[in-house]
Amino acid sequence: MGEGVFLITGASRGIGLATAQLAAEAGYRLVLTARDVDKLAEPAARLGGPDRVWVAACDVRAWEQLAALVGRVEEEWGRLDVVFANAGTSVVTSFTSSQGAPPSQWTDMVLTNVCGPAFTARAALPALMRSGGHLVLTGSAAGRGVRPGNLYAATKWAVTGLAQAIRAECVGTGVRVTLVQPGLTDTGGIPASRLGDPKLAPADVARAVLYAVSQPSTVDVNEILVRPAGQDAYR
């Protein structure tokens, strides 16, 4: 594990940044991506500097950017062992009223949350097959139940199905696939209506990710559902 390479999308804050911290502590070299790389300068320096941490601007909605990035990682560092398809976004929606974001703002969320992990998987899986590596996707507890008017939840339902489809195609390749489904997590984007609800810290989810990737190669942790104590299962 010590010289393994761990790529994280959406690494500039929240779950991605917390996972980067734990992965660095576990000895991984890191590839940290975000749309705004300026936010990654301080964490990159703190987590190991240029010899251990590679910062890259990457928009997961753009297949060409992801494919080029994975190619450069293999060329420069020779391998890719763990890919955490974590980048995501959320807006409040309603299908029956004008509450929440207008439909013109929904497209970015759907592309980021659905095409993003799909493109990440397609770009990374050939490299992960060569290394016998691990693909981790950030889903959500919202991707397991009905949330009235909630398009975000529908995108996470899509990630649930995506993880299952990828896992089925990867049988026999040596690649492990894990879907992490956090409950409400304090990443800075919690709707005002839920600010008083129990919340996970990003580090709580990061520990679940590291648990999955630290298992022996013969163990495939398919899904992890982790909620804060006291969270209503239907919220």
XYZ file of N, CA and C in Angstrom:
705
model
N 0.822 -1.208 0.000
C 0.000 0.000 0.000
C 0.852 1.253 0.000
N 2.066 1.160 0.554
C 2.838 2.353 0.823
C 3.099 3.239 -0.371
N 3.362 2.646 -1.547
C 3.644 3.449 -2.728
C 2.474 3.455 -3.689
N 1.313 3.063 -3.219
C 0.141 3.101 -4.069
C -0.254 4.530 -4.409
N -0.999 4.678 -5.504
C -1.453 5.986 -5.966
C -2.972 6.056 -5.818
N -3.435 7.102 -5.169
C -4.837 7.257 -4.776
C -5.342 8.557 -5.402
N -6.283 8.456 -6.338
C -6.842 9.623 -7.024
C -8.213 9.946 -6.441
N -8.429 11.221 -6.135
C -9.693 11.663 -5.538
C -10.250 12.817 -6.359
N -11.483 12.673 -6.845
C -12.153 13.803 -7.481
C -12.958 14.549 -6.417
N -13.130 15.843 -6.634
C -13.816 16.644 -5.620
C -13.050 16.676 -4.319
N -11.726 16.897 -4.425
C -10.848 16.761 -3.260
C -10.630 18.051 -2.487
N -11.237 19.155 -2.902
C -10.898 20.443 -2.297
C -11.586 20.698 -0.972
N -12.586 19.888 -0.611
C -13.276 20.113 0.654
C -14.032 18.846 1.047
N -14.624 18.883 2.223
C -15.556 17.848 2.644
C -14.976 16.445 2.651
N -15.735 15.505 2.143
C -15.356 14.096 2.170
C -14.069 13.857 1.388
N -13.925 14.497 0.248
C -12.723 14.303 -0.555
C -11.463 14.736 0.164
N -11.496 15.902 0.792
C -10.329 16.403 1.501
C -10.028 15.553 2.731
N -11.059 15.146 3.452
C -10.851 14.295 4.627
C -10.260 12.949 4.228
N -10.695 12.415 3.099
C -10.148 11.145 2.621
C -8.701 11.309 2.196
N -8.371 12.433 1.587
C -6.983 12.698 1.214
C -6.076 12.672 2.443
N -6.543 13.268 3.527
C -5.754 13.290 4.764
C -5.465 11.870 5.251
N -6.487 11.026 5.299
C -6.298 9.662 5.801
C -5.480 8.821 4.828
N -5.670 9.033 3.527
C -4.895 8.277 2.545
C -3.417 8.642 2.619
N -3.128 9.927 2.849
C -1.731 10.346 3.006
C -1.121 9.691 4.239
N -1.892 9.657 5.328
C -1.404 9.018 6.552
C -1.156 7.529 6.340
N -1.916 6.912 5.437
C -1.741 5.487 5.153
C -0.587 5.226 4.194
N 0.052 6.283 3.687
C 1.231 6.115 2.852
C 1.008 6.232 1.372
N -0.190 6.554 0.939
C -0.454 6.697 -0.483
C 0.143 7.987 -1.043
N 0.548 7.952 -2.290
C 0.747 9.154 -3.072
C -0.624 9.589 -3.586
N -0.845 10.889 -3.664
C -2.181 11.400 -3.943
C -2.241 12.159 -5.259
N -3.354 11.972 -5.962
C -3.726 12.839 -7.081
C -5.042 13.485 -6.679
N -4.994 14.786 -6.428
C -6.156 15.516 -5.924
C -6.702 16.408 -7.032
N -7.977 16.250 -7.352
C -8.564 17.025 -8.425
C -9.738 17.844 -7.926
N -9.957 18.954 -8.608
C -11.105 19.816 -8.347
C -11.238 20.760 -9.531
N -12.396 21.398 -9.649
C -12.537 22.425 -10.685
C -11.666 23.633 -10.334
N -11.626 23.980 -9.059
C -10.853 25.137 -8.595
C -9.638 24.635 -7.825
N -8.497 24.558 -8.493
C -7.305 23.980 -7.861
C -6.667 24.927 -6.853
N -7.030 26.200 -6.874
C -6.459 27.116 -5.893
C -6.747 26.655 -4.469
N -7.889 26.022 -4.271
C -8.254 25.551 -2.940
C -7.423 24.346 -2.504
N -6.695 23.749 -3.438
C -5.909 22.553 -3.112
C -4.452 22.871 -2.791
N -4.036 24.103 -2.970
C -2.625 24.439 -2.777
C -2.173 24.160 -1.355
N -2.920 24.644 -0.364
C -2.522 24.437 1.036
C -2.582 22.964 1.440
N -3.683 22.242 1.138
C -3.690 20.823 1.502
C -2.573 20.034 0.837
N -2.268 20.338 -0.423
C -1.214 19.609 -1.117
C 0.132 19.778 -0.425
N 0.428 21.011 -0.022
C 1.691 21.261 0.679
C 1.718 20.559 2.026
N 0.599 20.569 2.706
C 0.515 19.961 4.036
C 0.589 18.438 3.983
N 0.071 17.840 2.910
C -0.029 16.383 2.836
C 1.173 15.717 2.190
N 2.178 16.494 1.803
C 3.369 15.824 1.314
C 4.164 16.542 0.256
N 3.633 17.611 -0.315
C 4.385 18.345 -1.311
C 4.391 17.652 -2.663
N 5.100 18.220 -3.644
C 5.016 17.752 -5.029
C 5.491 16.325 -5.256
N 6.350 15.798 -4.398
C 6.811 14.422 -4.582
C 5.751 13.398 -4.187
N 4.798 13.828 -3.368
C 3.795 12.894 -2.863
C 2.370 13.267 -3.263
N 2.161 14.516 -3.659
C 0.805 14.999 -3.944
C 0.805 15.738 -5.268
N -0.062 15.299 -6.152
C -0.210 15.914 -7.471
C -1.585 16.567 -7.509
N -1.608 17.864 -7.767
C -2.859 18.618 -7.865
C -3.184 18.833 -9.337
N -4.433 18.568 -9.717
C -4.815 18.698 -11.114
C -6.201 19.312 -11.228
N -6.324 20.306 -12.101
C -7.641 20.841 -12.418
C -8.364 19.827 -13.289
N -9.570 19.465 -12.897
C -10.316 18.482 -13.669
C -11.802 18.674 -13.419
N -12.550 18.779 -14.491
C -14.001 18.888 -14.437
C -14.561 17.518 -14.793
N -15.198 16.853 -13.833
C -15.653 15.481 -14.067
C -16.774 15.399 -15.090
N -17.319 16.526 -15.482
C -18.327 16.525 -16.547
C -17.675 16.378 -17.921
N -16.356 16.490 -17.975
C -15.625 16.483 -19.242
C -14.826 15.193 -19.373
N -15.308 14.278 -20.181
C -14.646 12.979 -20.346
C -13.190 13.136 -20.773
N -12.921 14.053 -21.689
C -11.568 14.188 -22.215
C -10.579 14.572 -21.122
N -11.009 15.412 -20.181
C -10.112 15.810 -19.092
C -9.770 14.622 -18.195
N -10.746 13.809 -17.879
C -10.497 12.648 -17.022
C -9.587 11.639 -17.718
N -9.857 11.363 -18.980
C -9.036 10.399 -19.710
C -7.587 10.868 -19.797
N -7.399 12.159 -20.072
C -6.037 12.689 -20.160
C -5.331 12.627 -18.809
N -6.060 12.926 -17.742
C -5.454 12.902 -16.412
C -4.978 11.505 -16.040
N -5.824 10.504 -16.234
C -5.425 9.136 -15.891
C -4.210 8.720 -16.710
N -4.184 9.090 -17.978
C -3.025 8.766 -18.797
C -1.746 9.387 -18.257
N -1.835 10.642 -17.816
C -0.651 11.309 -17.272
C -0.210 10.673 -15.952
N -1.168 10.263 -15.123
C -0.806 9.634 -13.852
C -0.029 8.354 -14.095
N -0.521 7.516 -14.988
C 0.191 6.264 -15.278
C 1.557 6.542 -15.892
N 1.646 7.552 -16.730
C 2.920 7.867 -17.368
C 3.932 8.380 -16.359
N 3.492 9.241 -15.445
C 4.412 9.867 -14.499
C 4.708 8.988 -13.290
N 3.678 8.333 -12.756
C 3.846 7.565 -11.524
C 3.747 6.060 -11.727
N 3.446 5.628 -12.942
C 3.558 4.217 -13.283
C 2.401 3.334 -12.901
N 1.441 3.870 -12.140
C 0.351 3.020 -11.683
C -0.779 3.880 -11.111
N -1.918 3.249 -10.944
C -3.053 3.872 -10.283
C -3.758 2.778 -9.512
N -3.867 2.950 -8.187
C -4.343 1.870 -7.332
C -5.744 2.074 -6.780
N -6.086 3.301 -6.423
C -7.414 3.601 -5.883
C -7.930 4.854 -6.559
N -9.169 4.804 -7.006
C -9.830 5.984 -7.559
C -11.123 6.199 -6.781
N -11.254 7.382 -6.220
C -12.431 7.748 -5.436
C -13.232 8.760 -6.242
N -14.296 8.291 -6.865
C -15.181 9.154 -7.660
C -16.131 9.851 -6.698
N -15.687 10.969 -6.193
C -16.360 11.627 -5.072
C -17.018 12.944 -5.447
N -16.592 13.583 -6.530
C -17.110 14.907 -6.878
C -18.632 14.879 -7.020
N -19.281 15.861 -6.424
C -20.732 15.937 -6.514
C -21.223 17.314 -6.116
N -22.469 17.570 -6.421
C -23.070 18.847 -6.064
C -24.554 18.634 -5.804
N -25.174 19.626 -5.185
C -26.581 19.485 -4.823
C -27.275 20.835 -4.910
N -28.494 20.817 -5.423
C -29.379 21.977 -5.344
C -30.751 21.482 -4.887
N -31.488 22.361 -4.222
C -32.837 22.027 -3.771
C -33.780 22.122 -4.964
N -34.652 21.126 -5.122
C -35.562 21.098 -6.268
C -36.995 20.814 -5.830
N -37.913 21.214 -6.691
C -39.322 20.842 -6.560
C -39.888 20.692 -7.961
N -40.740 19.686 -8.145
C -41.367 19.472 -9.443
C -42.755 20.114 -9.533
N -43.247 20.642 -8.425
C -44.612 21.188 -8.424
C -44.677 22.668 -8.076
N -43.541 23.259 -7.721
C -43.563 24.660 -7.316
C -42.249 25.323 -7.697
N -42.175 26.620 -7.450
C -40.966 27.381 -7.762
C -39.965 27.382 -6.613
N -40.206 26.602 -5.570
C -39.261 26.519 -4.461
C -37.967 25.850 -4.931
N -36.872 26.341 -4.413
C -35.594 25.757 -4.773
C -35.026 26.342 -6.051
N -34.035 25.648 -6.608
C -33.339 26.134 -7.792
C -34.218 25.979 -9.034
N -34.137 26.919 -9.975
C -34.887 26.776 -11.221
C -34.331 25.626 -12.060
N -35.147 25.051 -12.931
C -34.680 23.919 -13.742
C -33.427 24.209 -14.558
N -33.195 25.458 -14.905
C -31.986 25.794 -15.662
C -30.712 25.466 -14.894
N -30.813 25.316 -13.568
C -29.646 25.003 -12.744
C -29.536 23.512 -12.412
N -30.455 22.713 -12.913
C -30.441 21.292 -12.580
C -29.414 20.510 -13.398
N -29.142 20.981 -14.605
C -28.296 20.210 -15.512
C -26.913 19.969 -14.927
N -26.332 20.997 -14.327
C -24.989 20.848 -13.762
C -24.961 19.737 -12.712
N -25.992 19.666 -11.865
C -26.028 18.633 -10.836
C -26.119 17.239 -11.456
N -26.964 17.084 -12.457
C -27.119 15.765 -13.085
C -25.823 15.342 -13.779
N -25.205 16.251 -14.504
C -23.959 15.909 -15.183
C -22.847 15.581 -14.187
N -22.743 16.385 -13.131
C -21.690 16.155 -12.138
C -21.909 14.853 -11.383
N -23.143 14.621 -10.937
C -23.418 13.492 -10.053
C -23.581 12.162 -10.772
N -23.970 12.194 -12.038
C -24.213 10.946 -12.769
C -23.133 10.713 -13.834
N -22.982 11.667 -14.759
C -21.931 11.497 -15.762
C -20.547 11.542 -15.124
N -20.386 12.351 -14.075
C -19.078 12.463 -13.436
C -18.510 11.133 -12.985
N -19.210 10.382 -12.125
C -18.668 9.084 -11.718
C -18.602 8.072 -12.853
N -19.546 8.158 -13.801
C -19.493 7.238 -14.943
C -18.259 7.502 -15.795
N -17.983 8.767 -16.090
C -16.793 9.110 -16.864
C -15.522 8.750 -16.093
N -15.531 9.007 -14.780
C -14.362 8.675 -13.957
C -14.080 7.181 -14.014
N -15.123 6.383 -13.889
C -14.951 4.931 -13.941
C -14.390 4.493 -15.293
N -14.966 5.025 -16.359
C -14.518 4.614 -17.702
C -13.065 5.015 -17.940
N -12.670 6.172 -17.454
C -11.290 6.616 -17.629
C -10.315 5.791 -16.806
N -10.737 5.411 -15.596
C -9.803 4.804 -14.641
C -9.739 3.286 -14.701
N -10.799 2.638 -15.119
C -10.846 1.183 -14.972
C -9.760 0.437 -15.740
N -9.371 0.831 -16.948
C -8.249 0.119 -17.561
C -6.987 0.149 -16.705
N -6.700 1.310 -16.104
C -5.529 1.405 -15.218
C -5.721 0.566 -13.969
N -6.927 0.588 -13.404
C -7.184 -0.204 -12.198
C -7.130 -1.698 -12.492
N -7.512 -2.106 -13.692
C -7.391 -3.511 -14.061
C -5.930 -3.924 -14.139
N -5.078 -3.023 -14.591
C -3.653 -3.344 -14.657
C -3.035 -3.473 -13.276
N -3.547 -2.713 -12.302
C -2.950 -2.727 -10.957
C -3.693 -3.636 -9.979
N -4.842 -4.181 -10.397
C -5.688 -4.898 -9.447
C -6.220 -3.951 -8.394
N -6.677 -2.778 -8.833
C -7.008 -1.698 -7.921
C -8.449 -1.651 -7.463
N -8.843 -0.474 -6.993
C -10.110 -0.329 -6.271
C -10.784 0.965 -6.731
N -12.060 0.859 -7.089
C -12.881 2.012 -7.437
C -13.891 2.233 -6.322
N -13.938 3.464 -5.806
C -14.892 3.833 -4.762
C -15.754 4.968 -5.297
N -17.062 4.868 -5.079
C -17.985 5.909 -5.530
C -18.749 6.463 -4.335
N -18.926 7.779 -4.328
C -19.744 8.406 -3.298
C -21.196 8.428 -3.753
N -22.007 7.604 -3.116
C -23.441 7.658 -3.311
C -24.058 8.496 -2.203
N -25.177 8.046 -1.686
C -25.832 8.756 -0.594
C -26.923 7.874 -0.020
N -27.188 8.055 1.270
C -28.364 7.411 1.850
C -29.624 7.859 1.114
N -29.579 9.052 0.501
C -30.706 9.541 -0.288
C -30.932 8.705 -1.539
N -29.933 7.904 -1.928
C -30.064 7.026 -3.080
C -30.646 5.684 -2.736
N -31.291 5.584 -1.581
C -31.890 4.325 -1.144
C -33.379 4.462 -0.831
N -33.899 5.678 -0.846
C -35.293 5.877 -0.480
C -35.883 7.050 -1.233
N -37.179 7.235 -1.091
C -37.879 8.292 -1.803
C -37.765 9.603 -1.045
N -37.360 10.646 -1.737
C -37.297 11.998 -1.180
C -38.194 12.876 -2.054
N -39.348 13.306 -1.580
C -40.291 14.044 -2.419
C -39.653 15.249 -3.111
N -39.806 15.318 -4.416
C -39.337 16.458 -5.178
C -37.838 16.600 -5.288
N -37.093 15.572 -4.925
C -35.651 15.706 -4.737
C -34.892 15.076 -5.900
N -34.458 15.914 -6.837
C -33.686 15.413 -7.976
C -32.303 14.938 -7.544
N -31.729 15.578 -6.527
C -30.438 15.110 -6.004
C -30.526 13.636 -5.611
N -31.580 13.268 -4.897
C -31.742 11.872 -4.500
C -31.812 10.965 -5.719
N -32.484 11.416 -6.765
C -32.567 10.607 -7.984
C -31.193 10.406 -8.609
N -30.329 11.443 -8.565
C -28.983 11.259 -9.099
C -28.206 10.242 -8.284
N -28.463 10.193 -6.989
C -27.749 9.219 -6.158
C -28.346 7.815 -6.304
N -29.632 7.719 -6.642
C -30.170 6.428 -7.067
C -29.391 5.949 -8.287
N -29.113 6.858 -9.205
C -28.357 6.500 -10.408
C -26.964 5.991 -10.048
N -26.316 6.612 -9.058
C -24.986 6.155 -8.649
C -25.063 4.753 -8.032
N -26.138 4.476 -7.296
C -26.322 3.130 -6.751
C -26.352 2.103 -7.878
N -27.151 2.378 -8.907
C -27.216 1.468 -10.043
C -25.914 1.408 -10.813
N -25.242 2.537 -10.933
C -23.966 2.587 -11.631
C -22.932 1.699 -10.955
N -22.845 1.777 -9.637
C -21.883 0.950 -8.904
C -22.159 -0.528 -9.124
N -23.422 -0.899 -9.124
C -23.771 -2.306 -9.337
C -23.410 -2.752 -10.752
N -23.669 -1.881 -11.735
C -23.349 -2.221 -13.118
C -21.845 -2.369 -13.327
N -21.069 -1.454 -12.728
C -19.616 -1.527 -12.853
C -19.091 -2.783 -12.175
N -19.579 -3.062 -10.972
C -19.112 -4.245 -10.249
C -19.372 -5.514 -11.058
N -20.555 -5.595 -11.666
C -20.898 -6.783 -12.457
C -19.952 -6.937 -13.646
N -19.594 -5.830 -14.290
C -18.702 -5.906 -15.442
C -17.265 -6.202 -15.034
N -16.910 -5.876 -13.783
C -15.533 -6.066 -13.320
C -15.267 -7.443 -12.730
N -16.275 -8.288 -12.665
C -16.064 -9.639 -12.127
C -14.953 -10.334 -12.921
N -13.972 -10.860 -12.211
C -12.880 -11.571 -12.847
C -11.713 -10.699 -13.271
N -11.832 -9.377 -13.089
C -10.746 -8.481 -13.497
C -9.753 -8.195 -12.377
N -10.123 -8.523 -11.134
C -9.295 -8.174 -9.986
C -9.607 -6.813 -9.399
N -10.494 -6.044 -10.036
C -10.867 -4.719 -9.534
C -11.996 -4.864 -8.524
N -11.854 -4.168 -7.405
C -12.925 -4.121 -6.408
C -13.684 -2.811 -6.539
N -14.982 -2.855 -6.245
C -15.842 -1.677 -6.402
C -16.641 -1.490 -5.124
N -16.542 -0.305 -4.548
C -17.251 0.009 -3.303
C -18.108 1.247 -3.487
N -19.361 1.151 -3.056
C -20.269 2.290 -3.005
C -20.402 2.722 -1.551
N -20.027 3.960 -1.268
C -20.177 4.519 0.073
C -21.403 5.423 0.061
N -22.342 5.167 0.972
C -23.596 5.906 1.014
C -23.706 6.636 2.353
N -23.226 7.875 2.404
C -23.315 8.625 3.662
C -24.718 9.176 3.888
N -25.070 9.263 5.161
C -26.218 10.058 5.540
C -25.834 11.525 5.533
N -26.607 12.341 6.222
C -26.357 13.781 6.234
C -24.946 14.067 6.748
N -24.164 14.763 5.947
C -22.763 15.019 6.263
C -22.492 16.513 6.196
N -21.741 17.015 7.149
C -21.474 18.444 7.269
C -20.365 18.851 6.299
N -20.739 19.038 5.025
C -19.776 19.435 4.004
C -19.938 20.890 3.591
N -20.789 21.624 4.291
C -20.961 23.034 3.993
C -22.134 23.339 3.092
N -22.855 22.321 2.634
C -23.962 22.562 1.719
C -25.284 22.017 2.210
N -25.479 21.963 3.518
C -26.701 21.386 4.077
C -27.862 22.366 3.919
N -29.010 21.902 3.421
C -30.169 22.809 3.312
C -30.554 23.376 4.673
N -31.065 24.587 4.661
C -31.414 25.256 5.914
C -32.414 24.451 6.733
N -33.283 23.715 6.055
C -34.302 22.936 6.753
C -33.724 21.788 7.557
N -32.446 21.452 7.323
C -31.851 20.293 8.007
C -30.659 20.655 8.879
N -30.442 21.923 9.110
C -29.266 22.331 9.878
C -29.270 21.782 11.295
N -30.445 21.543 11.857
C -30.511 21.035 13.220
C -30.486 19.516 13.324
N -30.434 18.818 12.202
C -30.445 17.352 12.215
C -29.072 16.797 12.605
N -29.009 15.565 13.091
C -27.710 14.927 13.345
C -26.895 14.855 12.060
N -25.588 15.043 12.177
C -24.724 15.087 10.998
C -23.447 14.292 11.235
N -22.945 13.695 10.161
C -21.612 13.119 10.158
C -20.593 14.212 9.886
N -19.372 14.020 10.371
C -18.239 14.827 9.927
C -17.649 14.171 8.682
N -17.051 14.947 7.775
C -16.423 14.329 6.606
C -15.442 13.216 6.967
N -14.724 13.367 8.068
C -13.761 12.337 8.474
C -14.439 11.010 8.798
N -15.708 11.054 9.235
C -16.435 9.815 9.497
C -16.591 9.010 8.214
N -16.899 9.691 7.128
C -17.060 9.017 5.842
C -15.701 8.586 5.308
N -14.701 9.420 5.481
C -13.357 9.078 5.020
C -12.858 7.789 5.665
N -13.158 7.591 6.936
C -12.741 6.349 7.602
C -13.408 5.139 6.963
N -14.645 5.301 6.516
C -15.328 4.202 5.835
C -14.641 3.886 4.509
N -14.224 4.926 3.789
C -13.510 4.707 2.534
C -12.213 3.957 2.779
N -11.434 4.405 3.748
C -10.149 3.753 4.031
C -10.338 2.344 4.551
N -11.423 2.107 5.276
C -11.724 0.736 5.704
C -11.873 -0.168 4.487
N -12.647 0.272 3.507
C -12.892 -0.563 2.334
C -11.609 -0.838 1.562
N -10.804 0.209 1.323
C -9.631 0.016 0.474
C -8.493 -0.683 1.213
N -8.576 -0.767 2.529
C -7.503 -1.416 3.289
C -7.712 -2.917 3.464
N -8.820 -3.438 2.955
C -9.067 -4.870 3.090
C -8.150 -5.676 2.168
N -7.916 -6.945 2.502
C -7.112 -7.794 1.607
C -7.726 -7.856 0.209
N -6.898 -8.157 -0.777
C -7.368 -8.173 -2.164
C -8.453 -9.208 -2.408
N -8.604 -10.137 -1.492
C -9.642 -11.166 -1.623
C -10.985 -10.715 -1.054
N -11.031 -9.513 -0.489
C -12.253 -9.007 0.151
C -12.757 -7.792 -0.636
N -14.020 -7.856 -1.068
C -14.628 -6.765 -1.814
C -15.797 -6.219 -0.991
N -15.596 -5.071 -0.381
C -16.658 -4.426 0.394
C -17.567 -3.706 -0.605
N -18.717 -4.285 -0.891
C -19.566 -3.768 -1.968
C -20.219 -2.445 -1.632
N -20.819 -2.336 -0.440
C -21.553 -1.138 -0.062
C -21.337 -0.832 1.417
N -21.250 0.459 1.717
C -21.199 0.918 3.104
C -22.248 2.012 3.261
N -23.223 1.772 4.110
C -24.221 2.785 4.465
C -23.864 3.288 5.849
N -23.584 4.589 5.958
C -23.169 5.151 7.242
C -23.960 6.422 7.497
N -24.713 6.415 8.581
C -25.521 7.574 8.956
C -25.086 8.079 10.349
N -25.338 9.353 10.630
C -25.113 9.826 12.008
C -26.112 9.190 12.942
N -25.664 8.916 14.148
C -26.572 8.352 15.147
C -27.767 9.282 15.306
N -28.958 8.707 15.242
C -30.169 9.488 15.428
C -30.790 10.024 14.151
N -30.160 9.776 12.989
C -30.768 10.267 11.752
C -31.965 9.422 11.364
N -33.053 10.074 11.021
C -34.225 9.401 10.483
C -33.847 8.707 9.186
N -34.152 7.414 9.066
C -33.778 6.651 7.880
C -34.448 7.176 6.628
N -35.497 7.950 6.749
C -36.225 8.422 5.575
C -35.901 9.883 5.244
N -34.826 10.412 5.859
C -34.428 11.785 5.537
C -33.014 11.778 4.988
